[in-house]
Amino acid sequence: MEYIIKNGNVFDPANNINGEKIDICISNGKIVEAVKDSAKVIDASNKIVMPGGVDLHTHIAGGKVNLGRLLRPEDSKDFYESKVGNKRSGSGFSVPSTFMTGYQYARMGYTTAMEAAMPPIMAKHTHEEFLDTPLLDKGAYDLLGNNWFVMEYLKEGNLDECAAFVAWLIRVTKGYAIKIVNPGGTEAWGWGGNVQGINDPVPYFDITGAEIIKGLGKVNEMIGLPHSIHLHCNDLGQPGNYETTLKSFDLLKNIEANPKYGERDTSLHATHVQFHSYGGTSWRDFESEAPAIADYVNKNDHIVIDVGQVTLDETTTMTADGPMEYDLHKLTGFKWANVDIELETGSGVVPFIYSPKSPVSGVQWAIGMELFLLTNDVNKVVLTTDHPNAGPFIRYPTVIAWLLSNKYRTDLIENSLHPWVQKKTSVATIDREYSLYEIAQTTRSAAAKVLGLSETKGHLGVGADADIAIYSFDPETQDPSTEYHAIEEAFARAKYVFKDGEIIVKDGEVVKPEGYGRTFWIDSQYDSELENKVVEDVKIKFKKYYSINFDSYRVHDEYIRKSSPIKLS
Amino acid sequence: MNEIILTPKEQPSVPLELLNVNPDTVAGKSIDEIRQIKIAHGNTEVELSEFFNVKGESSENPSEIRIVIDGDVYNTKRIGYGMQSGEILVKGNASMYVGTEMKGGKIVVEGNVGSWAGRDMEGGELIIMGNAGDYVGSAYRGDWRGMSGGKITVHGNAGNEIGEYMLGGKIEVKGNATTLAGIHMNGGVLVIHGDATTRVGGEMMNGTIIVKGRIDEFLPGFKYHGIEKNIEIDGEVIDSSFYKFEGDFAVKGCGGIVYANASKNGHIVP
């Protein structure tokens, strides 16, 4: 099927197109130069046309997501959708079921979403949930920051062995990137503790967070992965943690990006930085240090961040940062689930209420906004809510509207949020508003580039996958700064969404629910001889310590519906 | 009071759900329109008249409507769901979720009811003449914010975990209750006139539980405060001697109170 999208106001930052009226031609799932006269015409006049959204940090599949569903039946009480035709039913506000996850992303014009935390031993579970997550292209990051093998290789200074191990592990688990969560801290949690900052040694392994971050940063570039290391810093959510955050950022400063695929030029992706930009010494004198963080990002070129914007909802927190979740449970008294994941990581789940009236929640909201608004180059700051940790992804349209409208933010600050927001942060003094071009950067092109997927994702040039969102908002006659509810509604329910050249959403409703996207994974081998040696070592540990057999570890092709390996030469 | 009489035909083996048949939703409707209200029958929808004969007279004002279910509806769920005003009278048994999320008005069931009666109730009055199942006046599964107002009276016995996560209002059980009555209770009053087998008030944070019968086995997380006579609850004086306990110290910051009838509970006093 061929289509031509006519007369739309196109926002395609990767190709420097800023609202111009350009026709987009689609053939065989790709964007092409021209189509035949028989191509179906889609009239996009008075509408916004953007590439499909790319979410590079979300929790939508796997062990802890499912644990969240189990822990929170009440999350599904008032939020569900029924079966309509081939569209499946589903439920869950902050932890939606798999099918509904796909439909909800699609309705907002998002077509790619990356699961940001996959324990390698849970890879099969993650991919099984992907099997039931329709419409989206997806991938999953392997948790490696508390892995026994990684810590031992790095401790001994065996970077080559470590690279051989990591490349093998990502290949057999069909993962996409190296994820580091509270490096050393989750292992310390296995001993009932945590680590403070980046220089606190891990029990038994006697290695520090700094050594893990730097070591895996080097390993990432030795393998040449498309994405940089994806770092959840130490001390998440603790007042005064911004110093740890800045020190962590600096560890990667002199490591050169060396992707064997894609156009990434940075060596660090720091995730949900909102949770890591806190000043003060306790919750009483808690304040924003987002300006210091944004200043660092502005002055350094080796880093991209995503925000983890608080959306002021009741949500579910879930992370491999086990000790942090325990602290949160003790702080709130809310129910808590905890899992130890053998030699690899751990996880915790706790519900949380970000109340607009709460001083801390208000400041957290403001810190997220400051990070967006004080970072000069939007290519360095990606829109996320760390779904569902700071809020569910279905709130992206609201976050977009906040960024586009100072008035919307001011109304909220003055009428709904706690006075701490004006006292402890600078957000009320910032009148910057994102342009629609910058929205396309923070939700599309910047994410695609840092993932290494910018050849086919996040842009509308010839050769790109025909993943396209069309929104009912006329940038020529309407001003998002004043009509913020209209833009919010437009981004919540796209007029049309194309996925691989097929219409999957029309008028905000899913019309092709049975479609399935790709699973991206990295097919690489660092050094075949070294890998054989490393795998022998792994097999011994498996027999000794793992609860599953070595042969059950590998994720077989049957677990992937539409496999899209990226082979690194 | 205008009466609308629903006479049940045969109860199907797949349950019915009367989610949207209460005085608020039928107010202003003609009897014919009421017959056509869609109710859930398993995963399909049917008209009310398929399982009930409908007669009587409606009113514009829901508080002037009494819906009488004239027979046994043992396989019909969610009677009086979210009801705000008026009355419902069930002249037989009812299934699960009677008076769930009720905000006002009055429901009387002459027979027995299933579990979850008065779940998340906010106001109004729910009277069950027979026995009730588990989770009377509890929270939704998983939630920590349960019944916040209104009154539930069970004239017979009740099942397990009644008043779970209760925040306010009053539950009175004239008969016995089984395990974990008032678990996680965080406010309100729970009165059990009969016996209360085991673990009354497990992990309760706040609120008051009065057991006039025997507690077979009590939890260790309660502090004994001696005997109190003629206790006053909600302006009502109960003239007996009670052992007073505070707890459950299994949770931090607790301040719940359990009164156990002194004449029957010597075995639980330290």
XYZ file of C-alpha atoms in Angstrom, chain A residues 218-452:
235
model
C 34.810 1.497 28.421
C 33.382 -1.954 27.700
C 30.411 -0.344 25.937
C 32.728 1.393 23.470
C 35.015 -1.647 23.094
C 32.005 -3.654 21.912
C 30.737 -0.649 19.927
C 27.111 -0.825 21.041
C 24.702 1.565 19.285
C 23.515 3.024 22.632
C 25.843 4.377 25.302
C 25.753 3.012 28.833
C 22.372 3.828 30.339
C 23.019 4.967 33.895
C 20.688 5.215 36.896
C 23.090 6.889 39.335
C 23.709 6.010 42.962
C 21.752 7.737 45.751
C 18.483 8.036 43.803
C 15.904 10.185 45.558
C 18.161 11.284 48.411
C 18.442 14.968 49.350
C 21.907 16.209 48.442
C 22.479 13.533 45.795
C 23.359 16.008 43.000
C 27.030 15.842 43.932
C 27.084 12.087 43.389
C 25.281 12.693 40.098
C 27.837 15.220 38.844
C 30.736 13.005 39.904
C 29.159 10.079 38.069
C 28.737 12.177 34.915
C 32.398 13.156 35.012
C 33.581 9.540 34.995
C 32.640 9.206 31.335
C 34.082 12.522 30.215
C 37.199 11.158 28.568
C 35.686 8.041 27.095
C 35.160 8.420 23.400
C 31.978 7.214 21.744
C 32.707 4.359 19.354
C 29.425 2.931 18.085
C 29.704 0.353 15.334
C 26.147 1.180 14.322
C 24.282 4.471 14.385
C 25.313 8.078 14.867
C 25.693 8.390 18.626
C 28.493 10.743 19.664
C 28.058 10.608 23.458
C 29.456 8.141 25.991
C 26.810 8.473 28.709
C 23.057 8.419 28.882
C 21.997 9.447 32.390
C 18.416 8.493 33.068
C 15.575 10.008 35.146
C 17.947 12.762 36.249
C 15.089 14.519 38.054
C 15.502 11.951 40.827
C 19.223 12.767 40.989
C 19.196 16.585 41.119
C 18.400 17.112 44.775
C 20.100 19.542 47.153
C 19.806 19.886 50.917
C 20.604 17.373 53.610
C 17.127 16.083 54.549
C 13.516 16.368 53.394
C 13.216 19.529 55.532
C 15.834 21.554 53.686
C 15.377 19.652 50.416
C 15.794 21.923 47.369
C 16.465 21.880 43.655
C 19.978 21.596 42.247
C 18.650 21.164 38.710
C 20.403 24.366 37.559
C 23.785 22.846 38.467
C 22.946 19.647 36.608
C 21.638 21.514 33.540
C 24.765 23.681 33.589
C 26.930 20.555 33.480
C 24.928 19.164 30.582
C 25.206 22.475 28.738
C 28.988 22.550 29.155
C 29.760 18.937 28.298
C 29.241 17.046 25.083
C 29.623 13.455 26.230
C 26.218 13.261 27.881
C 22.518 12.981 27.070
C 19.942 12.869 29.847
C 16.314 11.954 30.155
C 14.221 13.662 32.763
C 11.783 11.326 34.549
C 9.206 14.095 34.878
C 6.843 13.859 37.843
C 3.250 14.023 36.603
C 1.524 14.484 39.986
C -0.401 11.200 39.926
C -0.845 8.156 42.104
C 1.503 5.682 40.503
C 3.670 2.617 41.080
C 7.420 2.844 41.560
C 9.493 -0.094 40.367
C 13.216 -0.396 39.994
C 16.220 -2.659 40.309
C 17.327 -0.222 43.030
C 16.178 -2.551 45.819
C 17.445 -0.535 48.811
C 15.806 2.666 47.511
C 12.407 0.942 47.344
C 12.837 -0.314 50.895
C 13.559 3.264 52.050
C 10.468 4.463 50.186
C 8.358 1.777 51.845
C 9.624 2.826 55.272
C 9.027 6.494 54.456
C 5.442 6.095 53.207
C 4.266 2.961 54.976
C 2.858 1.759 51.654
C 3.005 -1.883 50.686
C 6.262 -3.182 49.275
C 7.469 -6.077 47.164
C 11.109 -7.074 46.919
C 12.921 -9.621 44.767
C 16.460 -10.877 44.900
C 17.669 -11.806 41.438
C 20.475 -14.236 42.124
C 23.897 -13.185 40.786
C 22.540 -10.331 38.761
C 20.433 -7.696 40.457
C 17.345 -7.187 42.618
C 14.156 -5.204 42.468
C 11.496 -3.513 44.521
C 7.986 -2.193 43.933
C 6.085 0.366 46.048
C 2.994 2.470 45.200
C 3.489 6.205 45.482
C 1.281 9.300 45.470
C 2.754 12.473 44.000
C 0.255 14.892 45.467
C 0.292 18.460 44.075
C -0.194 19.685 47.638
C 2.853 17.862 48.937
C 5.917 20.108 49.221
C 8.321 17.382 48.098
C 6.236 16.243 45.121
C 5.848 19.843 43.970
C 9.592 20.413 44.108
C 10.184 17.158 42.224
C 7.804 18.367 39.502
C 9.667 21.670 39.336
C 13.094 20.002 39.146
C 11.971 18.015 36.114
C 10.723 21.178 34.420
C 13.958 23.010 35.247
C 16.015 20.258 33.626
C 13.969 20.572 30.443
C 13.970 24.356 30.393
C 17.530 25.085 31.506
C 19.176 22.661 29.074
C 19.953 24.835 26.076
C 20.250 22.155 23.421
C 17.138 19.990 23.406
C 19.118 17.243 21.622
C 20.615 16.547 25.039
C 17.390 16.133 27.013
C 14.848 13.408 26.266
C 11.266 13.424 27.512
C 10.437 10.551 29.858
C 8.481 10.034 33.051
C 10.523 6.929 33.849
C 7.145 5.232 33.408
C 5.643 4.427 35.831
C 8.069 5.722 38.478
C 7.460 9.463 38.182
C 4.137 9.028 36.387
C 2.468 6.886 33.732
C 3.459 7.366 30.102
C -0.103 8.309 29.189
C 0.739 11.710 30.735
C 3.292 12.549 28.015
C 0.783 14.877 26.313
C 0.476 16.833 29.572
C 4.252 17.083 29.950
C 4.463 18.282 26.333
C 1.816 20.933 27.037
C 3.698 22.122 30.161
C 6.825 22.550 28.048
C 4.957 24.441 25.346
C 3.114 26.817 27.657
C 4.495 29.015 30.392
C 0.908 29.978 31.188
C -0.033 26.353 31.845
C 2.916 25.989 34.214
C 2.236 29.292 35.946
C -1.415 28.367 36.528
C -0.299 25.133 38.112
C 2.427 26.728 40.247
C 0.208 29.514 41.509
C -3.033 27.614 42.016
C -2.269 23.971 42.706
C 1.272 23.399 43.880
C 2.812 23.840 47.313
C 4.633 27.186 47.965
C 7.920 25.273 48.231
C 7.899 25.142 44.428
C 8.547 28.881 44.307
C 10.838 28.906 47.316
C 13.082 25.968 46.640
C 13.305 25.951 42.851
C 13.707 28.479 40.061
C 10.910 27.125 37.890
C 8.583 30.090 38.384
C 11.241 32.446 37.032
C 11.752 30.561 33.769
C 9.513 31.703 30.951
C 11.103 29.634 28.213
C 8.621 27.724 26.086
C 9.568 24.834 23.856
C 8.701 25.136 20.170
C 6.991 22.259 18.396
C 10.350 21.670 16.705
C 11.941 21.209 20.114
C 9.104 18.887 21.169
C 9.919 16.753 18.134
C 13.557 16.748 19.261
C 12.932 15.737 22.867
C 10.362 13.060 21.995
C 11.763 11.806 18.684
C 15.070 12.718 17.078
C 17.222 13.076 20.205
C 16.023 9.729 21.558
C 16.537 7.952 18.227
C 20.057 9.318 17.858
C 21.303 8.358 21.317
C 19.794 4.893 20.854
C 21.727 4.541 17.614
